[in-house]
GROMACS .gro file of C-alpha atoms in nm:
model
  412
    1UNK     CA    1   4.997   0.469   0.032
    2UNK     CA    2   4.904   0.315   0.366
    3UNK     CA    3   4.623   0.062   0.360
    4UNK     CA    4   4.452  -0.155   0.615
    5UNK     CA    5   4.489  -0.534   0.600
    6UNK     CA    6   4.238  -0.705   0.375
    7UNK     CA    7   3.993  -0.915   0.577
    8UNK     CA    8   3.810  -1.195   0.402
    9UNK     CA    9   3.549  -1.447   0.500
   10UNK     CA   10   3.548  -1.815   0.421
   11UNK     CA   11   3.443  -1.754   0.062
   12UNK     CA   12   3.740  -1.530  -0.014
   13UNK     CA   13   3.519  -1.223  -0.057
   14UNK     CA   14   3.613  -0.908   0.137
   15UNK     CA   15   3.423  -0.892   0.465
   16UNK     CA   16   3.335  -0.528   0.404
   17UNK     CA   17   3.404  -0.278   0.124
   18UNK     CA   18   3.580  -0.049   0.371
   19UNK     CA   19   3.846  -0.318   0.429
   20UNK     CA   20   3.957  -0.316   0.063
   21UNK     CA   21   4.185  -0.048  -0.085
   22UNK     CA   22   3.997   0.170  -0.329
   23UNK     CA   23   4.214   0.077  -0.628
   24UNK     CA   24   4.183  -0.298  -0.561
   25UNK     CA   25   3.805  -0.274  -0.522
   26UNK     CA   26   3.786  -0.069  -0.841
   27UNK     CA   27   3.984  -0.333  -1.032
   28UNK     CA   28   3.765  -0.608  -0.889
   29UNK     CA   29   3.447  -0.436  -1.009
   30UNK     CA   30   3.592  -0.367  -1.356
   31UNK     CA   31   3.702  -0.731  -1.378
   32UNK     CA   32   3.346  -0.847  -1.306
   33UNK     CA   33   3.208  -0.605  -1.564
   34UNK     CA   34   3.458  -0.679  -1.843
   35UNK     CA   35   3.465  -1.054  -1.803
   36UNK     CA   36   3.836  -1.134  -1.782
   37UNK     CA   37   3.927  -1.142  -2.149
   38UNK     CA   38   4.286  -1.077  -2.257
   39UNK     CA   39   4.207  -0.716  -2.344
   40UNK     CA   40   4.021  -0.620  -2.030
   41UNK     CA   41   4.340  -0.463  -1.889
   42UNK     CA   42   4.265  -0.527  -1.522
   43UNK     CA   43   4.501  -0.815  -1.451
   44UNK     CA   44   4.285  -0.885  -1.147
   45UNK     CA   45   4.221  -1.251  -1.060
   46UNK     CA   46   3.897  -1.368  -0.903
   47UNK     CA   47   3.848  -1.637  -0.644
   48UNK     CA   48   3.582  -1.776  -0.416
   49UNK     CA   49   3.245  -1.602  -0.433
   50UNK     CA   50   3.363  -1.351  -0.693
   51UNK     CA   51   3.468  -1.632  -0.927
   52UNK     CA   52   3.132  -1.805  -0.881
   53UNK     CA   53   2.948  -1.478  -0.946
   54UNK     CA   54   3.154  -1.425  -1.260
   55UNK     CA   55   3.056  -1.773  -1.376
   56UNK     CA   56   2.686  -1.694  -1.355
   57UNK     CA   57   2.742  -1.375  -1.555
   58UNK     CA   58   2.952  -1.563  -1.810
   59UNK     CA   59   2.676  -1.816  -1.865
   60UNK     CA   60   2.438  -1.542  -1.971
   61UNK     CA   61   2.649  -1.261  -2.116
   62UNK     CA   62   2.946  -1.456  -2.254
   63UNK     CA   63   3.074  -1.394  -2.603
   64UNK     CA   64   2.938  -1.623  -2.869
   65UNK     CA   65   3.258  -1.689  -3.062
   66UNK     CA   66   3.621  -1.763  -2.984
   67UNK     CA   67   3.765  -2.025  -2.750
   68UNK     CA   68   3.559  -2.114  -2.444
   69UNK     CA   69   3.768  -2.139  -2.131
   70UNK     CA   70   3.668  -2.132  -1.769
   71UNK     CA   71   3.765  -1.766  -1.744
   72UNK     CA   72   3.598  -1.648  -2.067
   73UNK     CA   73   3.247  -1.509  -2.073
   74UNK     CA   74   3.126  -1.796  -2.288
   75UNK     CA   75   2.997  -2.066  -2.058
   76UNK     CA   76   2.640  -2.066  -2.181
   77UNK     CA   77   2.344  -2.241  -2.022
   78UNK     CA   78   2.288  -2.510  -2.279
   79UNK     CA   79   1.944  -2.661  -2.329
   80UNK     CA   80   1.919  -2.859  -2.009
   81UNK     CA   81   1.641  -2.764  -1.769
   82UNK     CA   82   1.833  -2.893  -1.463
   83UNK     CA   83   2.140  -2.683  -1.549
   84UNK     CA   84   1.922  -2.375  -1.602
   85UNK     CA   85   1.747  -2.440  -1.271
   86UNK     CA   86   2.086  -2.453  -1.098
   87UNK     CA   87   2.188  -2.128  -1.266
   88UNK     CA   88   1.865  -1.964  -1.152
   89UNK     CA   89   1.943  -2.071  -0.799
   90UNK     CA   90   2.297  -1.931  -0.828
   91UNK     CA   91   2.190  -1.585  -0.943
   92UNK     CA   92   1.945  -1.565  -0.651
   93UNK     CA   93   2.238  -1.642  -0.422
   94UNK     CA   94   2.470  -1.375  -0.561
   95UNK     CA   95   2.240  -1.090  -0.669
   96UNK     CA   96   1.947  -0.892  -0.522
   97UNK     CA   97   1.593  -0.963  -0.638
   98UNK     CA   98   1.575  -0.664  -0.875
   99UNK     CA   99   1.892  -0.778  -1.056
  100UNK     CA  100   1.770  -1.139  -1.064
  101UNK     CA  101   1.455  -1.035  -1.246
  102UNK     CA  102   1.657  -0.847  -1.510
  103UNK     CA  103   1.888  -1.146  -1.562
  104UNK     CA  104   1.593  -1.383  -1.592
  105UNK     CA  105   1.436  -1.167  -1.863
  106UNK     CA  106   1.771  -1.146  -2.043
  107UNK     CA  107   1.809  -1.523  -2.027
  108UNK     CA  108   1.466  -1.575  -2.180
  109UNK     CA  109   1.536  -1.322  -2.457
  110UNK     CA  110   1.904  -1.394  -2.531
  111UNK     CA  111   1.915  -1.770  -2.489
  112UNK     CA  112   1.568  -1.873  -2.598
  113UNK     CA  113   1.477  -2.030  -2.265
  114UNK     CA  114   1.103  -1.968  -2.287
  115UNK     CA  115   1.023  -2.328  -2.368
  116UNK     CA  116   1.219  -2.448  -2.065
  117UNK     CA  117   0.972  -2.261  -1.844
  118UNK     CA  118   0.736  -2.550  -1.910
  119UNK     CA  119   0.959  -2.763  -1.684
  120UNK     CA  120   0.840  -2.778  -1.318
  121UNK     CA  121   1.189  -2.782  -1.169
  122UNK     CA  122   1.279  -2.465  -1.354
  123UNK     CA  123   0.963  -2.284  -1.248
  124UNK     CA  124   1.036  -2.370  -0.888
  125UNK     CA  125   1.375  -2.198  -0.919
  126UNK     CA  126   1.270  -1.867  -1.076
  127UNK     CA  127   1.209  -1.536  -0.899
  128UNK     CA  128   0.844  -1.456  -0.975
  129UNK     CA  129   0.779  -1.117  -1.135
  130UNK     CA  130   0.528  -0.964  -1.372
  131UNK     CA  131   0.746  -1.021  -1.681
  132UNK     CA  132   0.777  -1.389  -1.599
  133UNK     CA  133   0.399  -1.409  -1.562
  134UNK     CA  134   0.359  -1.266  -1.911
  135UNK     CA  135   0.598  -1.527  -2.050
  136UNK     CA  136   0.416  -1.809  -1.872
  137UNK     CA  137   0.079  -1.694  -2.000
  138UNK     CA  138   0.211  -1.697  -2.356
  139UNK     CA  139   0.322  -2.059  -2.304
  140UNK     CA  140   0.008  -2.202  -2.145
  141UNK     CA  141  -0.105  -2.379  -2.460
  142UNK     CA  142   0.229  -2.560  -2.488
  143UNK     CA  143   0.262  -2.628  -2.115
  144UNK     CA  144   0.220  -2.990  -2.000
  145UNK     CA  145  -0.041  -3.060  -1.733
  146UNK     CA  146   0.232  -3.155  -1.483
  147UNK     CA  147   0.366  -2.798  -1.505
  148UNK     CA  148   0.045  -2.596  -1.502
  149UNK     CA  149  -0.010  -2.619  -1.127
  150UNK     CA  150   0.344  -2.498  -1.061
  151UNK     CA  151   0.288  -2.215  -1.308
  152UNK     CA  152  -0.033  -2.117  -1.128
  153UNK     CA  153   0.161  -2.101  -0.801
  154UNK     CA  154   0.415  -1.864  -0.958
  155UNK     CA  155   0.141  -1.646  -1.105
  156UNK     CA  156  -0.052  -1.651  -0.776
  157UNK     CA  157   0.246  -1.514  -0.585
  158UNK     CA  158   0.286  -1.219  -0.823
  159UNK     CA  159  -0.088  -1.145  -0.829
  160UNK     CA  160  -0.117  -1.156  -0.450
  161UNK     CA  161   0.176  -0.915  -0.417
  162UNK     CA  162   0.014  -0.675  -0.665
  163UNK     CA  163  -0.322  -0.690  -0.488
  164UNK     CA  164  -0.161  -0.611  -0.153
  165UNK     CA  165   0.011  -0.310  -0.308
  166UNK     CA  166  -0.277  -0.173  -0.513
  167UNK     CA  167  -0.611  -0.279  -0.366
  168UNK     CA  168  -0.647  -0.055  -0.059
  169UNK     CA  169  -0.557   0.269  -0.237
  170UNK     CA  170  -0.777   0.182  -0.535
  171UNK     CA  171  -1.082   0.116  -0.318
  172UNK     CA  172  -1.027   0.430  -0.110
  173UNK     CA  173  -0.977   0.655  -0.413
  174UNK     CA  174  -1.275   0.523  -0.606
  175UNK     CA  175  -1.507   0.516  -0.306
  176UNK     CA  176  -1.443   0.888  -0.257
  177UNK     CA  177  -1.502   0.956  -0.626
  178UNK     CA  178  -1.827   0.756  -0.627
  179UNK     CA  179  -1.952   0.944  -0.322
  180UNK     CA  180  -1.868   1.281  -0.475
  181UNK     CA  181  -2.031   1.189  -0.805
  182UNK     CA  182  -2.351   1.101  -0.620
  183UNK     CA  183  -2.406   1.441  -0.452
  184UNK     CA  184  -2.765   1.546  -0.393
  185UNK     CA  185  -2.916   1.888  -0.319
  186UNK     CA  186  -3.152   1.773  -0.042
  187UNK     CA  187  -2.928   1.553   0.171
  188UNK     CA  188  -2.997   1.414   0.512
  189UNK     CA  189  -2.808   1.586   0.791
  190UNK     CA  190  -2.546   1.309   0.817
  191UNK     CA  191  -2.489   1.319   0.440
  192UNK     CA  192  -2.416   1.694   0.411
  193UNK     CA  193  -2.086   1.785   0.246
  194UNK     CA  194  -2.011   2.087   0.464
  195UNK     CA  195  -1.707   2.212   0.272
  196UNK     CA  196  -1.898   2.236  -0.055
  197UNK     CA  197  -2.211   2.362   0.116
  198UNK     CA  198  -2.020   2.655   0.268
  199UNK     CA  199  -1.845   2.727  -0.062
  200UNK     CA  200  -2.179   2.730  -0.244
  201UNK     CA  201  -2.329   2.978   0.005
  202UNK     CA  202  -2.050   3.228   0.067
  203UNK     CA  203  -2.265   3.504  -0.081
  204UNK     CA  204  -2.499   3.455   0.214
  205UNK     CA  205  -2.235   3.535   0.474
  206UNK     CA  206  -2.367   3.751   0.761
  207UNK     CA  207  -2.071   3.946   0.905
  208UNK     CA  208  -2.268   4.070   1.206
  209UNK     CA  209  -2.325   3.709   1.309
  210UNK     CA  210  -1.999   3.568   1.172
  211UNK     CA  211  -2.176   3.286   0.993
  212UNK     CA  212  -2.306   3.165   0.657
  213UNK     CA  213  -2.676   3.104   0.604
  214UNK     CA  214  -2.693   2.797   0.377
  215UNK     CA  215  -2.978   2.841   0.131
  216UNK     CA  216  -2.859   2.540  -0.072
  217UNK     CA  217  -2.728   2.221   0.083
  218UNK     CA  218  -2.482   1.997  -0.098
  219UNK     CA  219  -2.454   1.638   0.017
  220UNK     CA  220  -2.341   1.288  -0.071
  221UNK     CA  221  -2.577   1.025  -0.201
  222UNK     CA  222  -2.567   0.680  -0.046
  223UNK     CA  223  -2.359   0.534  -0.327
  224UNK     CA  224  -2.259   0.220  -0.141
  225UNK     CA  225  -2.617   0.089  -0.134
  226UNK     CA  226  -2.660   0.068  -0.509
  227UNK     CA  227  -2.461   0.039  -0.828
  228UNK     CA  228  -2.363   0.393  -0.927
  229UNK     CA  229  -2.125   0.328  -1.217
  230UNK     CA  230  -2.069   0.061  -1.479
  231UNK     CA  231  -1.702   0.004  -1.564
  232UNK     CA  232  -1.593  -0.190  -1.871
  233UNK     CA  233  -1.226  -0.284  -1.900
  234UNK     CA  234  -1.153  -0.375  -2.262
  235UNK     CA  235  -0.803  -0.524  -2.273
  236UNK     CA  236  -0.582  -0.603  -2.571
  237UNK     CA  237  -0.424  -0.946  -2.511
  238UNK     CA  238  -0.173  -0.933  -2.796
  239UNK     CA  239   0.177  -1.037  -2.694
  240UNK     CA  240   0.311  -0.683  -2.651
  241UNK     CA  241   0.048  -0.609  -2.386
  242UNK     CA  242   0.144  -0.886  -2.140
  243UNK     CA  243   0.217  -0.663  -1.839
  244UNK     CA  244  -0.097  -0.458  -1.905
  245UNK     CA  245  -0.308  -0.775  -1.904
  246UNK     CA  246  -0.169  -0.874  -1.564
  247UNK     CA  247  -0.236  -0.534  -1.405
  248UNK     CA  248  -0.579  -0.504  -1.569
  249UNK     CA  249  -0.679  -0.843  -1.426
  250UNK     CA  250  -0.578  -0.736  -1.077
  251UNK     CA  251  -0.758  -0.402  -1.102
  252UNK     CA  252  -1.062  -0.576  -1.250
  253UNK     CA  253  -1.081  -0.806  -0.947
  254UNK     CA  254  -1.047  -0.509  -0.710
  255UNK     CA  255  -1.323  -0.314  -0.887
  256UNK     CA  256  -1.547  -0.622  -0.894
  257UNK     CA  257  -1.523  -0.639  -0.514
  258UNK     CA  258  -1.683  -0.292  -0.481
  259UNK     CA  259  -2.063  -0.303  -0.457
  260UNK     CA  260  -2.107   0.047  -0.595
  261UNK     CA  261  -1.942  -0.051  -0.924
  262UNK     CA  262  -2.054  -0.304  -1.182
  263UNK     CA  263  -1.738  -0.427  -1.352
  264UNK     CA  264  -1.700  -0.611  -1.681
  265UNK     CA  265  -1.369  -0.743  -1.816
  266UNK     CA  266  -1.336  -0.807  -2.189
  267UNK     CA  267  -1.013  -0.931  -2.350
  268UNK     CA  268  -0.950  -0.948  -2.720
  269UNK     CA  269  -0.709  -1.023  -3.001
  270UNK     CA  270  -0.884  -1.106  -3.327
  271UNK     CA  271  -1.158  -1.266  -3.116
  272UNK     CA  272  -1.335  -1.135  -2.807
  273UNK     CA  273  -1.371  -1.310  -2.471
  274UNK     CA  274  -1.579  -1.187  -2.178
  275UNK     CA  275  -1.409  -1.297  -1.854
  276UNK     CA  276  -1.641  -1.113  -1.617
  277UNK     CA  277  -1.757  -1.433  -1.447
  278UNK     CA  278  -1.397  -1.508  -1.343
  279UNK     CA  279  -1.325  -1.172  -1.180
  280UNK     CA  280  -1.342  -1.314  -0.829
  281UNK     CA  281  -0.999  -1.467  -0.897
  282UNK     CA  282  -0.752  -1.273  -1.115
  283UNK     CA  283  -0.538  -1.586  -1.158
  284UNK     CA  284  -0.831  -1.757  -1.330
  285UNK     CA  285  -0.868  -1.447  -1.545
  286UNK     CA  286  -0.502  -1.458  -1.648
  287UNK     CA  287  -0.516  -1.825  -1.739
  288UNK     CA  288  -0.828  -1.749  -1.940
  289UNK     CA  289  -0.631  -1.513  -2.164
  290UNK     CA  290  -0.437  -1.620  -2.471
  291UNK     CA  291  -0.144  -1.383  -2.519
  292UNK     CA  292  -0.032  -1.341  -2.877
  293UNK     CA  293  -0.212  -1.322  -3.208
  294UNK     CA  294  -0.351  -1.024  -3.394
  295UNK     CA  295  -0.568  -0.734  -3.288
  296UNK     CA  296  -0.923  -0.632  -3.380
  297UNK     CA  297  -1.016  -0.332  -3.166
  298UNK     CA  298  -1.322  -0.261  -3.375
  299UNK     CA  299  -1.470  -0.602  -3.294
  300UNK     CA  300  -1.394  -0.558  -2.924
  301UNK     CA  301  -1.560  -0.215  -2.911
  302UNK     CA  302  -1.861  -0.354  -3.100
  303UNK     CA  303  -1.904  -0.616  -2.826
  304UNK     CA  304  -1.861  -0.360  -2.547
  305UNK     CA  305  -2.112  -0.131  -2.715
  306UNK     CA  306  -2.378  -0.403  -2.687
  307UNK     CA  307  -2.311  -0.427  -2.311
  308UNK     CA  308  -2.369  -0.057  -2.240
  309UNK     CA  309  -2.709  -0.013  -2.077
  310UNK     CA  310  -2.658   0.318  -1.892
  311UNK     CA  311  -2.433   0.533  -2.113
  312UNK     CA  312  -2.425   0.835  -1.880
  313UNK     CA  313  -2.310   0.612  -1.593
  314UNK     CA  314  -2.060   0.401  -1.788
  315UNK     CA  315  -1.681   0.430  -1.796
  316UNK     CA  316  -1.514   0.230  -2.073
  317UNK     CA  317  -1.137   0.187  -2.046
  318UNK     CA  318  -0.970   0.058  -2.362
  319UNK     CA  319  -0.621  -0.077  -2.280
  320UNK     CA  320  -0.435  -0.123  -2.607
  321UNK     CA  321  -0.135  -0.004  -2.805
  322UNK     CA  322  -0.392   0.073  -3.079
  323UNK     CA  323  -0.219  -0.127  -3.355
  324UNK     CA  324  -0.551  -0.207  -3.519
  325UNK     CA  325  -0.580  -0.510  -3.744
  326UNK     CA  326  -0.950  -0.455  -3.804
  327UNK     CA  327  -1.132  -0.169  -3.967
  328UNK     CA  328  -0.988   0.163  -3.848
  329UNK     CA  329  -1.273   0.388  -3.961
  330UNK     CA  330  -1.530   0.160  -3.800
  331UNK     CA  331  -1.332   0.159  -3.476
  332UNK     CA  332  -1.334   0.538  -3.462
  333UNK     CA  333  -1.704   0.552  -3.554
  334UNK     CA  334  -1.790   0.319  -3.265
  335UNK     CA  335  -1.583   0.526  -3.024
  336UNK     CA  336  -1.757   0.843  -3.147
  337UNK     CA  337  -2.101   0.683  -3.112
  338UNK     CA  338  -2.037   0.578  -2.752
  339UNK     CA  339  -1.900   0.921  -2.666
  340UNK     CA  340  -2.207   1.085  -2.819
  341UNK     CA  341  -2.433   0.857  -2.614
  342UNK     CA  342  -2.264   0.975  -2.295
  343UNK     CA  343  -2.012   0.698  -2.226
  344UNK     CA  344  -1.695   0.826  -2.057
  345UNK     CA  345  -1.420   0.659  -2.261
  346UNK     CA  346  -1.046   0.645  -2.192
  347UNK     CA  347  -0.770   0.476  -2.396
  348UNK     CA  348  -0.463   0.357  -2.206
  349UNK     CA  349  -0.174   0.279  -2.439
  350UNK     CA  350  -0.022   0.066  -2.163
  351UNK     CA  351  -0.096  -0.013  -1.800
  352UNK     CA  352   0.251  -0.088  -1.670
  353UNK     CA  353   0.573   0.048  -1.520
  354UNK     CA  354   0.777  -0.018  -1.835
  355UNK     CA  355   0.812   0.340  -1.956
  356UNK     CA  356   0.694   0.489  -2.284
  357UNK     CA  357   0.525   0.217  -2.492
  358UNK     CA  358   0.523   0.168  -2.866
  359UNK     CA  359   0.179   0.258  -3.001
  360UNK     CA  360  -0.004   0.367  -3.315
  361UNK     CA  361   0.020   0.746  -3.304
  362UNK     CA  362  -0.231   0.799  -3.583
  363UNK     CA  363  -0.501   0.603  -3.400
  364UNK     CA  364  -0.416   0.774  -3.069
  365UNK     CA  365  -0.455   1.114  -3.235
  366UNK     CA  366  -0.781   1.000  -3.396
  367UNK     CA  367  -0.927   0.901  -3.060
  368UNK     CA  368  -0.803   1.222  -2.897
  369UNK     CA  369  -0.981   1.423  -3.167
  370UNK     CA  370  -1.304   1.250  -3.063
  371UNK     CA  371  -1.254   1.349  -2.700
  372UNK     CA  372  -1.108   1.012  -2.594
  373UNK     CA  373  -0.778   1.080  -2.414
  374UNK     CA  374  -0.505   0.829  -2.505
  375UNK     CA  375  -0.195   0.797  -2.287
  376UNK     CA  376   0.024   0.546  -2.108
  377UNK     CA  377  -0.063   0.490  -1.742
  378UNK     CA  378   0.130   0.341  -1.453
  379UNK     CA  379  -0.048   0.113  -1.204
  380UNK     CA  380   0.000   0.374  -0.930
  381UNK     CA  381  -0.178   0.637  -1.140
  382UNK     CA  382  -0.467   0.415  -1.247
  383UNK     CA  383  -0.689   0.479  -0.940
  384UNK     CA  384  -0.662   0.855  -0.998
  385UNK     CA  385  -0.749   0.812  -1.365
  386UNK     CA  386  -1.057   0.607  -1.277
  387UNK     CA  387  -1.163   0.853  -1.008
  388UNK     CA  388  -1.139   1.145  -1.252
  389UNK     CA  389  -1.335   0.952  -1.516
  390UNK     CA  390  -1.610   0.868  -1.266
  391UNK     CA  391  -1.639   1.233  -1.163
  392UNK     CA  392  -1.610   1.354  -1.525
  393UNK     CA  393  -1.328   1.591  -1.445
  394UNK     CA  394  -0.995   1.638  -1.632
  395UNK     CA  395  -0.784   1.324  -1.633
  396UNK     CA  396  -0.432   1.326  -1.487
  397UNK     CA  397  -0.260   1.272  -1.822
  398UNK     CA  398   0.107   1.208  -1.734
  399UNK     CA  399   0.286   1.311  -2.054
  400UNK     CA  400   0.289   1.690  -2.103
  401UNK     CA  401   0.532   1.663  -2.397
  402UNK     CA  402   0.282   1.482  -2.619
  403UNK     CA  403   0.014   1.737  -2.716
  404UNK     CA  404  -0.182   1.497  -2.932
  405UNK     CA  405  -0.216   1.265  -2.633
  406UNK     CA  406  -0.338   1.548  -2.413
  407UNK     CA  407  -0.596   1.669  -2.663
  408UNK     CA  408  -0.949   1.666  -2.527
  409UNK     CA  409  -0.833   1.529  -2.191
  410UNK     CA  410  -1.113   1.721  -2.023
  411UNK     CA  411  -1.428   1.506  -2.029
  412UNK     CA  412  -1.712   1.637  -2.238
   0.00000   0.00000   0.00000
């Protein structure tokens, strides 16, 4: 087989994949995957950048028993914050951001590094992401004062990125929904919704004149000048809901910036905290939460119920995996009472991109039977869910394979 010469840079790594024979490149990749043990069967040595990359993988995914040599996947990270900080810097050098975030989460889970995140030098080395924010929030009570400002900087970066991604679309989607929900039948000329006006008067079409005579006008109300809807976000802050808490705080801040919506943010575990007065800064909201602990949904709904003043114009979003530690029957009775009063209620089993969550299926089915749709929701879908709830039209439930989650998804 004829091959081209192998060109390498100063680190010993091939300058381009096309310059490496296919079989050699295949062996190199298998060697990095398998870790270089005696039984890996590759016989392929590593040098330069590849050897350094292998070392960072060995530190995290090395075997836990057997002899520890420089070529075995058993280096470990130890318990030293400086050595972990160096390792965090190394993985950012060798791997893309998406892979770095996965390795960071694995390091926290596999090697018990959560407590080291209270060290400023380690926080300065990490790649900020939403999972790291959740870990930091769970550690705030154990975090020394010297570290808290660094932690806030990390959290701020993630929150700012989320706001840039989510805010514009959320405001645009909800503004349209608020305008549509405020239609009037005697609008001013500039407020006429011509598409719906024509549709409502098609029976008055005059073919000889080629026009429709509108006997009934349909228009938009001036929703922006007054509060049209009250939104209550009731968020479970138990440890399993960390990502949902982060996204809910960001969305809460976005909603609070809209004059046509009155937004309240309530977080709960076995106690209830109203963080509405901190909604101008989602970072303050996040540091006002206390991730972990039990769950008392009934108590949280009881508090929210006392804050409902305009039931027909209120949307209550319960964000929880529904593992109730309180009184189940009372929880369902409160949900039923608010629905009967006219509150539009939605239960989100998760507000995150993490796939299908674990949740209490019995409680989800119980809420669905009351007309409260319960389903997991991604951040990208959340604006559409809120818009549908505001307009009291069917919600875009994303899981067609779960009938008990789709039950009663059409608002009543």
